[in-house]
Every structure is written in C-alpha cells, then in structure tokens.
C-alpha cells in the first residue's frame, strides 16, 4: 500500500486511484475507479478519476516540483495551497463561475475539484471558431466582483493585509516578471522567435528604447501595486466554457497585484482568437462573423466591466476616502490604463517568449503566421505606449481593427 501521509511525491495514474480510495471522501464504497492524466497546461498534473459503476467523477490536481513546460522553472508545490485557497474565495464571491473544490492535501500538494468534462477549454473552442455570446457577461461579473471586493476599497484593511500575506506567491510571480515583463523586450536566449518575424522584432521591439522604458515602469507597477487578489493568469486556456456557462480555473498565479492584469489577459487572448480567425478562416462570410463576434466581445468585456464595477462600487460599504468626488473615476481609469498595458504585454510575450499560444502556433502557412504575429505586435505597442488613452470598449476595438484590417 502506498503511503500518502508522510512524504510528497508526484503520483502516476495508478497511485491517483489509490489516493482517491484512501484519502478522498467522495466515491461510493463499491466504486470501480479508473484514471487518466489529462493535464495539458505548462505546470501541473491533472487526474480525472471516474467511478465506472456509479458514474461519478472528480478531478485531482497535483503540483509537481518543476514546471512541465521546462525543468528550468523550479516552482514550489505550495502553489497548490494558493490555488485551492483562492478557488474557495472566488467560489464565495462568484459560485456560478468557479469550480467547487473538495479536499486540499498539504503533504501530497494536491486538491480535488469538480469535474468539468462537459465543458471545453475556451482557447480550443475559439480555435475551432466556436462563439460564446454570454462569455463577456459572465467574465465581467467574475472580474468586477473578485477584483473590487478583495481590494482596500471594499475590505477591512487588516483583513486585506492578512490576505496579501497568505497569497505571497514569489516563485510564480517571478515567472510572470521574467516571461511577461522582461524577456520579450530584449534578445534573451530563452525567447522563441518565429524566424519569419525576427527582423520585425529586432527593429520594432528590441530596438525600441521608449518601449523598453515603459515596460520597466509596468514591471514595477506589477511588483508593487497590491491592489486586488488577482487570478494572475486569466487567459482563454484558464476558462472552461459551454454555451450557457463559464468556469474560471487554474488561479495558481494568484497574488495581490494590479486588477488590470486579469482584464488585460482576457482581452489579449481574445485578440489572439481574432488573429487566428483572420488568418485561417477561408470563407469570407464565416470569417466576418467570427471576427465580429470577437470584436463585440472585447468591447463588451471593457464596457460591461466598467458598468458592473461602478454599480458594485455604489452598493459596497467602502473605505471612507473612496467616497470623495472623483475618486471612483480616478481609480477605474487607472485600472483601464493597466488593462491596456497588459493587453500589450501579453500579446508581445506570447509571440516572442517561451510560452506560446496555440491560436498563433497552429497557423500553418508561414506568411499568414508572420502577418498575424506582426499585427499582434503592432497593436501591442499601441496598447503599451498609449495606455492612458484607453477608456472605453470602442477605444480598445478601434486599435485592434486598425492593426488587423
Ligand atoms: C513556466 S509557466 C509558463 C506560462 O504558463 C502559465 O500558464 C503562465 O501563463 C506562464 O507564464
Ligand atoms: Mg494555467
């Protein structure tokens, strides 16, 4: 019998079944369990355990000692506690958009959660050019609530500081500081540049001193602005979706950071879907329909977020000085400015850096991929350099259409 109570080790499928029988208070006593490791992310092991007899199932997520994408990233398995804890907090605020978690195990660095097999990863669905008209509505409720209600605007400051302490996440923050804010903006050997795009990158990104300076300012903003308990990696690969429902998963990068980091990630990854649609859909009408859907969704993500954020602000019992005239406008504008900057940073790092997105890498024709990459980088620069000018959904989509059309 395997000992799961003394020393941490990474499990295989057989051991995950044993673990479920011994440790999880979930399945019937007569369960006939099978297991498949289904993780396709960059970091963790994800076991889907099914009781073939009673048709129950559960997900067991375990953090390994190094990232799956590369052994270079040594990441403490304690991130599993952070993920399990933030999922509980998010479930309290937005249960409709958060998977339910069951048991966290600090020895094996794993937790159990609701099986969402009837959902699909949003990035994969968007690459097939499926559309989800309710996504903007869902994700903006998720973001308005989690980002405002965990901030100093809405929380008791001592309680908030205790959360800041508990969600100190230095190793995963370091990954973001390096991969998002630093490496893409110089000729770092860890970058993975698509050869056809290299000369554009050398001139327009690595050769642009003003751009480098702005990214330095933004990196310090990311490292020092403990504004909200953010998801920290809210791209379309962190969203499980079906037509009438959205669930946000994988918040292991969570920490107290700038609220705009989450919104910017959502928007940037919608732009990757736009780039993919434009590059790969051959039928003009179909292409128009899909890209219009993405444009509408980007506009709605910004405008609905603003609307819901303002409404929640009115309804919330706030920090005294947050009630002063003009403070809400100042605060929301600074979130939108950070959002625009992060759109640009995320677009750049997924094109130049080590962690790519399938929306772009799955574009097979060299010329089409080069065009998609250059369009993403062109609009990225606008978002970073002119970040203070982005205040409405229309401001965001105007720049996207200008760069791509
Ligand atoms: C080493 S981890 C690389 C990337 O995968 C995660 O999903 C984050 O986006 C991270 O930057
Ligand atoms: Mg992830």
Coordinates of C-alpha atoms and ligand atoms in Angstrom, one line a residue:
X1 CA 0.0 0.0 0.0
X2 CA 1.3 3.4 -0.9
X3 CA 2.0 5.9 1.9
X4 CA 0.3 9.2 1.1
X5 CA 0.6 10.7 4.6
X6 CA 4.4 11.2 5.2
X7 CA 6.3 12.3 2.2
X8 CA 5.4 14.2 -1.0
X9 CA 6.0 12.5 -4.4
X10 CA 4.3 13.1 -7.8
X11 CA 1.7 10.5 -8.5
X12 CA 1.0 8.4 -11.5
X13 CA -2.5 7.3 -12.7
X14 CA -2.5 4.1 -10.6
X15 CA -1.4 5.9 -7.5
X16 CA -4.0 8.6 -8.1
X17 CA -6.7 5.9 -8.0
X18 CA -5.2 4.5 -4.8
X19 CA -5.2 8.0 -3.4
X20 CA -8.8 8.6 -4.3
X21 CA -9.8 5.4 -2.5
X22 CA -7.8 6.1 0.6
X23 CA -8.0 9.8 1.0
X24 CA -11.0 11.3 -0.8
X25 CA -14.3 11.2 1.0
X26 CA -16.1 11.3 -2.3
X27 CA -16.8 8.0 -4.1
X28 CA -19.2 5.1 -3.0
X29 CA -17.6 2.2 -1.2
X30 CA -18.3 -0.1 -4.2
X31 CA -16.7 2.4 -6.7
X32 CA -14.8 1.0 -9.7
X33 CA -12.3 3.7 -10.3
X34 CA -10.3 4.4 -13.4
X35 CA -8.0 7.4 -14.0
X36 CA -6.4 9.4 -16.9
X37 CA -3.9 12.2 -16.5
X38 CA -5.4 14.9 -18.7
X39 CA -3.2 18.0 -17.8
X40 CA -2.3 20.0 -20.9
X41 CA -1.1 23.1 -19.1
X42 CA 2.5 24.2 -18.5
X43 CA 2.8 23.4 -14.8
X44 CA 0.6 20.7 -13.1
X45 CA -0.7 17.1 -13.2
X46 CA -4.4 16.8 -13.6
X47 CA -6.0 13.4 -13.0
X48 CA -9.6 12.6 -14.0
X49 CA -10.9 9.8 -11.8
X50 CA -14.1 8.1 -12.8
X51 CA -16.3 5.6 -10.9
X52 CA -17.3 3.4 -13.9
X53 CA -20.0 1.7 -11.8
X54 CA -21.9 4.7 -10.3
X55 CA -20.8 7.3 -13.0
X56 CA -19.3 9.7 -10.5
X57 CA -16.1 11.6 -11.3
X58 CA -13.7 14.0 -9.8
X59 CA -10.6 15.9 -10.8
X60 CA -7.4 15.6 -8.7
X61 CA -4.9 18.4 -9.3
X62 CA -1.3 17.9 -8.1
X63 CA 1.6 20.4 -8.3
X64 CA 4.9 19.0 -9.3
X65 CA 8.3 20.4 -8.1
X66 CA 9.2 21.7 -11.6
X67 CA 7.1 23.1 -14.4
X68 CA 6.0 20.6 -17.1
X69 CA 7.0 23.1 -19.8
X70 CA 10.6 23.1 -18.7
X71 CA 12.7 21.8 -15.7
X72 CA 14.3 25.2 -15.6
X73 CA 11.3 26.5 -13.6
X74 CA 11.6 25.2 -10.1
X75 CA 8.2 26.1 -8.5
X76 CA 7.2 25.3 -5.0
X77 CA 4.4 22.8 -4.8
X78 CA 2.9 25.2 -2.2
X79 CA 1.2 26.9 -5.2
X80 CA -1.3 24.1 -4.8
X81 CA -2.4 25.6 -1.5
X82 CA -2.7 29.0 -3.0
X83 CA -4.8 27.7 -5.9
X84 CA -7.1 25.7 -3.6
X85 CA -7.5 28.7 -1.2
X86 CA -8.2 31.3 -3.9
X87 CA -10.7 28.9 -5.5
X88 CA -12.6 28.9 -2.2
X89 CA -12.5 32.7 -2.0
X90 CA -13.7 33.0 -5.7
X91 CA -16.4 30.5 -5.0
X92 CA -17.7 32.7 -2.2
X93 CA -17.9 35.7 -4.5
X94 CA -18.9 34.1 -7.8
X95 CA -20.0 30.4 -7.3
X96 CA -21.6 30.4 -10.7
X97 CA -18.2 30.9 -12.4
X98 CA -15.9 28.9 -10.1
X99 CA -15.4 25.2 -9.8
X100 CA -16.2 23.6 -6.5
X101 CA -13.2 22.3 -4.6
X102 CA -13.3 19.4 -2.1
X103 CA -10.2 18.5 -0.2
X104 CA -6.7 20.0 -0.1
X105 CA -3.8 17.8 1.0
X106 CA -0.6 19.7 2.1
X107 CA 1.5 16.6 2.1
X108 CA 0.8 15.5 -1.4
X109 CA 0.2 19.1 -2.6
X110 CA -3.0 18.2 -4.4
X111 CA -6.6 19.1 -4.1
X112 CA -9.8 17.6 -5.5
X113 CA -12.3 19.6 -7.5
X114 CA -15.5 19.3 -9.5
X115 CA -15.1 17.5 -12.9
X116 CA -16.0 19.9 -15.7
X117 CA -15.7 17.4 -18.5
X118 CA -18.8 18.6 -20.2
X119 CA -17.0 22.0 -20.7
X120 CA -14.3 22.7 -23.2
X121 CA -11.2 24.8 -22.8
X122 CA -12.1 28.2 -24.3
X123 CA -8.9 28.5 -26.4
X124 CA -9.5 25.2 -28.1
X125 CA -13.1 26.1 -28.8
X126 CA -12.1 29.5 -30.2
X127 CA -9.5 27.9 -32.5
X128 CA -12.4 25.9 -33.9
X129 CA -14.1 29.3 -34.3
X130 CA -17.0 28.5 -31.9
X131 CA -18.6 31.5 -30.4
X132 CA -20.0 32.1 -26.9
X133 CA -22.2 35.2 -26.7
X134 CA -22.6 35.0 -23.0
X135 CA -18.9 35.0 -22.2
X136 CA -18.5 38.8 -21.8
X137 CA -21.4 38.9 -19.4
X138 CA -20.0 36.0 -17.3
X139 CA -16.4 37.0 -17.2
X140 CA -17.1 40.7 -16.3
X141 CA -19.2 39.6 -13.3
X142 CA -16.4 37.4 -12.3
X143 CA -13.8 40.2 -12.6
X144 CA -15.9 43.0 -11.2
X145 CA -16.6 41.0 -8.0
X146 CA -13.3 39.4 -7.4
X147 CA -11.3 42.5 -8.2
X148 CA -13.3 45.1 -6.4
X149 CA -14.4 43.1 -3.3
X150 CA -10.8 41.9 -2.5
X151 CA -9.4 45.4 -2.7
X152 CA -8.8 48.1 0.0
X153 CA -11.8 49.9 -1.4
X154 CA -14.1 47.2 -0.1
X155 CA -12.2 45.3 2.6
X156 CA -11.2 45.9 6.1
X157 CA -7.5 46.9 5.7
X158 CA -6.2 44.5 8.3
X159 CA -8.1 41.6 6.8
X160 CA -6.9 42.6 3.4
X161 CA -3.3 42.7 4.6
X162 CA -3.7 39.2 6.0
X163 CA -4.8 38.0 2.6
X164 CA -1.8 39.8 1.0
X165 CA 0.4 37.8 3.3
X166 CA -1.2 34.5 2.7
X167 CA -1.1 34.9 -1.1
X168 CA 2.6 35.9 -1.3
X169 CA 3.4 33.9 -4.4
X170 CA 7.1 34.7 -5.1
X171 CA 8.0 31.9 -7.5
X172 CA 5.0 32.2 -9.8
X173 CA 5.2 36.0 -9.7
X174 CA 8.9 35.7 -10.8
X175 CA 7.8 33.6 -13.8
X176 CA 5.4 36.4 -14.8
X177 CA 8.0 39.1 -14.0
X178 CA 10.5 37.3 -16.3
X179 CA 8.3 35.9 -19.0
X180 CA 5.8 38.8 -19.4
X181 CA 7.6 41.9 -18.3
X182 CA 11.3 41.3 -19.1
X183 CA 12.5 38.7 -21.6
X184 CA 10.3 39.5 -24.6
X185 CA 11.7 43.1 -24.7
X186 CA 15.4 42.2 -25.3
X187 CA 17.2 39.4 -27.2
X188 CA 17.0 36.9 -24.3
X189 CA 18.2 33.4 -25.2
X190 CA 15.0 31.9 -23.7
X191 CA 12.8 33.6 -26.2
X192 CA 11.5 31.5 -29.1
X193 CA 11.1 33.7 -32.1
X194 CA 9.3 32.6 -35.3
X195 CA 12.1 33.1 -37.9
X196 CA 9.9 35.0 -40.4
X197 CA 9.0 37.6 -37.7
X198 CA 12.6 38.0 -36.3
X199 CA 13.6 41.1 -38.3
X200 CA 10.4 42.9 -37.3
X201 CA 11.0 42.1 -33.6
X202 CA 14.6 43.2 -33.8
X203 CA 13.7 46.6 -35.1
X204 CA 10.3 47.3 -33.6
X205 CA 10.5 45.6 -30.2
X206 CA 14.1 45.1 -29.2
X207 CA 15.2 48.3 -30.9
X208 CA 12.6 50.5 -29.3
X209 CA 14.1 52.2 -26.2
X210 CA 10.9 54.0 -25.4
X211 CA 9.0 50.7 -25.3
X212 CA 11.7 49.2 -23.0
X213 CA 11.4 52.1 -20.6
X214 CA 7.6 51.8 -20.5
X215 CA 7.9 48.0 -19.7
X216 CA 10.3 48.8 -16.9
X217 CA 7.7 51.1 -15.3
X218 CA 5.0 48.5 -15.8
X219 CA 7.1 45.8 -14.2
X220 CA 7.5 47.8 -11.1
X221 CA 3.7 48.5 -11.1
X222 CA 3.1 44.7 -11.3
X223 CA 5.6 44.0 -8.4
X224 CA 4.4 46.8 -6.1
X225 CA 0.7 47.5 -6.6
X226 CA -1.1 45.2 -4.2
X227 CA -4.5 46.3 -5.4
X228 CA -6.7 43.2 -5.7
X229 CA -6.4 39.5 -5.2
X230 CA -6.0 38.7 -8.9
X231 CA -6.3 35.4 -10.8
X232 CA -2.9 36.1 -12.3
X233 CA -3.2 34.0 -15.5
X234 CA -6.6 34.7 -16.9
X235 CA -6.1 33.7 -20.5
X236 CA -8.6 31.6 -22.5
X237 CA -6.7 28.4 -21.5
X238 CA -7.8 29.1 -18.0
X239 CA -11.5 29.2 -18.9
X240 CA -13.8 26.2 -19.2
X241 CA -16.8 27.1 -21.3
X242 CA -20.0 25.8 -22.8
X243 CA -22.9 27.8 -24.4
X244 CA -24.6 28.7 -21.2
X245 CA -21.9 28.5 -18.6
X246 CA -18.3 29.7 -17.9
X247 CA -15.9 28.4 -15.2
X248 CA -12.6 30.1 -14.4
X249 CA -9.9 27.6 -13.5
X250 CA -6.1 27.5 -12.7
X251 CA -5.6 30.5 -10.4
X252 CA -2.3 29.3 -9.1
X253 CA -0.6 32.6 -10.2
X254 CA -2.9 34.4 -7.8
X255 CA -1.4 37.2 -5.6
X256 CA -2.2 40.8 -4.7
X257 CA -1.5 42.7 -7.9
X258 CA -2.9 45.2 -10.3
X259 CA -6.5 44.5 -11.2
X260 CA -5.9 45.4 -14.8
X261 CA -3.6 42.3 -15.1
X262 CA -6.7 40.0 -15.3
X263 CA -8.7 42.1 -17.6
X264 CA -5.8 42.7 -19.9
X265 CA -5.1 39.0 -20.1
X266 CA -8.7 38.3 -21.2
X267 CA -8.7 41.0 -23.9
X268 CA -5.2 40.0 -25.2
X269 CA -6.2 36.4 -25.6
X270 CA -9.4 37.4 -27.4
X271 CA -7.1 39.3 -29.8
X272 CA -5.2 36.0 -30.4
X273 CA -8.5 34.4 -31.3
X274 CA -9.2 37.3 -33.7
X275 CA -5.7 36.8 -35.3
X276 CA -6.4 33.1 -35.7
X277 CA -9.8 33.7 -37.3
X278 CA -8.5 36.3 -39.7
X279 CA -5.6 34.0 -40.7
X280 CA -7.3 30.7 -41.1
X281 CA -11.0 31.1 -42.0
X282 CA -11.2 31.0 -45.8
X283 CA -14.9 31.7 -46.2
X284 CA -15.3 35.5 -46.1
X285 CA -18.7 35.5 -44.5
X286 CA -17.7 33.0 -41.9
X287 CA -14.5 35.0 -41.2
X288 CA -16.5 38.2 -40.8
X289 CA -19.0 36.6 -38.4
X290 CA -16.3 35.2 -36.2
X291 CA -14.1 38.3 -36.1
X292 CA -17.1 40.4 -35.5
X293 CA -18.0 38.2 -32.6
X294 CA -14.6 38.7 -31.1
X295 CA -14.7 42.5 -31.6
X296 CA -18.1 42.6 -29.9
X297 CA -16.8 40.5 -27.0
X298 CA -13.8 42.7 -26.5
X299 CA -15.9 45.8 -26.5
X300 CA -18.4 44.2 -24.1
X301 CA -15.6 43.0 -21.7
X302 CA -14.5 46.5 -21.2
X303 CA -17.8 48.3 -21.1
X304 CA -19.6 45.7 -19.0
X305 CA -16.7 45.5 -16.6
X306 CA -16.9 49.3 -16.1
X307 CA -20.7 49.2 -15.7
X308 CA -20.6 46.4 -13.2
X309 CA -17.6 47.8 -11.3
X310 CA -19.4 51.2 -10.9
X311 CA -22.6 49.5 -9.8
X312 CA -20.8 47.4 -7.2
X313 CA -18.9 50.4 -6.1
X314 CA -22.2 52.2 -5.3
X315 CA -23.6 49.1 -3.5
X316 CA -20.4 48.4 -1.4
X317 CA -19.6 49.6 2.0
X318 CA -16.4 51.5 1.2
X319 CA -13.2 52.9 2.7
X320 CA -14.1 56.5 3.8
X321 CA -11.9 58.4 1.4
X322 CA -13.1 56.3 -1.6
X323 CA -16.3 58.2 -1.3
X324 CA -14.7 61.5 -2.3
X325 CA -15.9 63.0 -5.5
X326 CA -13.8 61.9 -8.5
X327 CA -12.0 59.1 -6.7
X328 CA -14.0 56.3 -8.4
X329 CA -13.2 57.8 -11.9
X330 CA -9.5 58.1 -11.0
X331 CA -9.4 54.5 -9.7
X332 CA -11.3 53.0 -12.6
X333 CA -9.2 54.9 -15.1
X334 CA -6.0 53.6 -13.6
X335 CA -7.4 50.0 -13.9
X336 CA -8.2 50.7 -17.5
X337 CA -4.7 52.0 -18.1
X338 CA -3.2 48.9 -16.6
X339 CA -5.6 46.8 -18.6
X340 CA -4.4 48.4 -21.9
X341 CA -0.7 47.9 -20.9
X342 CA -1.3 44.3 -20.0
X343 CA -3.0 43.6 -23.3
X344 CA 0.2 44.8 -25.0
X345 CA 2.5 42.9 -22.7
X346 CA 0.5 39.6 -23.0
X347 CA 0.4 39.9 -26.8
X348 CA 4.1 40.5 -27.0
X349 CA 5.2 37.8 -24.6
X350 CA 3.1 35.1 -26.3
X351 CA 4.6 35.9 -29.7
X352 CA 8.3 36.4 -28.6
X353 CA 8.6 34.5 -25.4
X354 CA 8.8 30.9 -24.4
X355 CA 5.2 30.2 -23.5
X356 CA 3.2 30.4 -26.8
X357 CA -0.5 30.2 -27.6
X358 CA -2.0 27.7 -30.0
X359 CA -4.1 30.4 -31.7
X360 CA -0.9 31.6 -33.3
X361 CA 1.3 28.5 -33.4
X362 CA -1.5 26.5 -35.2
X363 CA -1.4 28.9 -38.1
X364 CA 0.3 26.6 -40.6
X365 CA 1.2 29.0 -43.5
X366 CA 4.4 30.8 -42.8
X367 CA 3.2 34.1 -44.4
X368 CA -0.1 34.0 -42.6
X369 CA 1.5 33.4 -39.2
X370 CA 4.1 36.1 -39.8
X371 CA 1.2 38.6 -40.6
X372 CA -0.7 37.5 -37.5
X373 CA 2.4 37.9 -35.3
X374 CA 3.2 41.4 -36.8
X375 CA -0.4 42.5 -36.4
X376 CA -0.4 41.4 -32.7
X377 CA 3.0 43.1 -32.0
X378 CA 1.9 46.3 -33.8
X379 CA -1.2 46.7 -31.7
X380 CA 0.6 45.6 -28.6
X381 CA 2.9 48.6 -28.9
X382 CA 0.0 51.0 -29.2
X383 CA -1.5 49.5 -26.0
X384 CA 1.7 49.8 -24.1
X385 CA 2.9 53.2 -25.3
X386 CA -0.5 55.0 -25.3
X387 CA -2.1 53.1 -22.4
X388 CA -3.6 56.2 -20.8
X389 CA -5.8 56.8 -23.8
X390 CA -7.8 53.6 -23.5
X391 CA -11.0 54.3 -21.6
X392 CA -13.9 52.6 -23.4
X393 CA -14.6 49.4 -25.3
X394 CA -14.6 51.4 -28.5
X395 CA -11.1 52.7 -27.8
X396 CA -9.8 49.1 -27.4
X397 CA -11.5 47.7 -30.6
X398 CA -10.6 50.7 -32.7
X399 CA -6.9 49.9 -32.3
X400 CA -7.4 46.2 -32.9
X401 CA -9.3 46.8 -36.2
X402 CA -6.7 49.4 -37.3
X403 CA -3.8 47.0 -36.8
X404 CA -5.5 44.0 -38.4
X405 CA -7.7 45.3 -41.2
Ligands
LIG1 C1 6.6 28.3 -16.9 S1 4.9 28.6 -17.0 C2 4.6 29.5 -18.5 C3 3.3 30.1 -18.6 O1 2.3 29.2 -18.4 C4 1.3 29.6 -17.4 O2 0.0 29.4 -17.9 C5 1.6 31.1 -17.3 O3 0.9 31.9 -18.3 C6 3.1 31.2 -17.5 O4 3.6 32.4 -17.9
LIG2 MG1 -2.5 27.6 -16.1

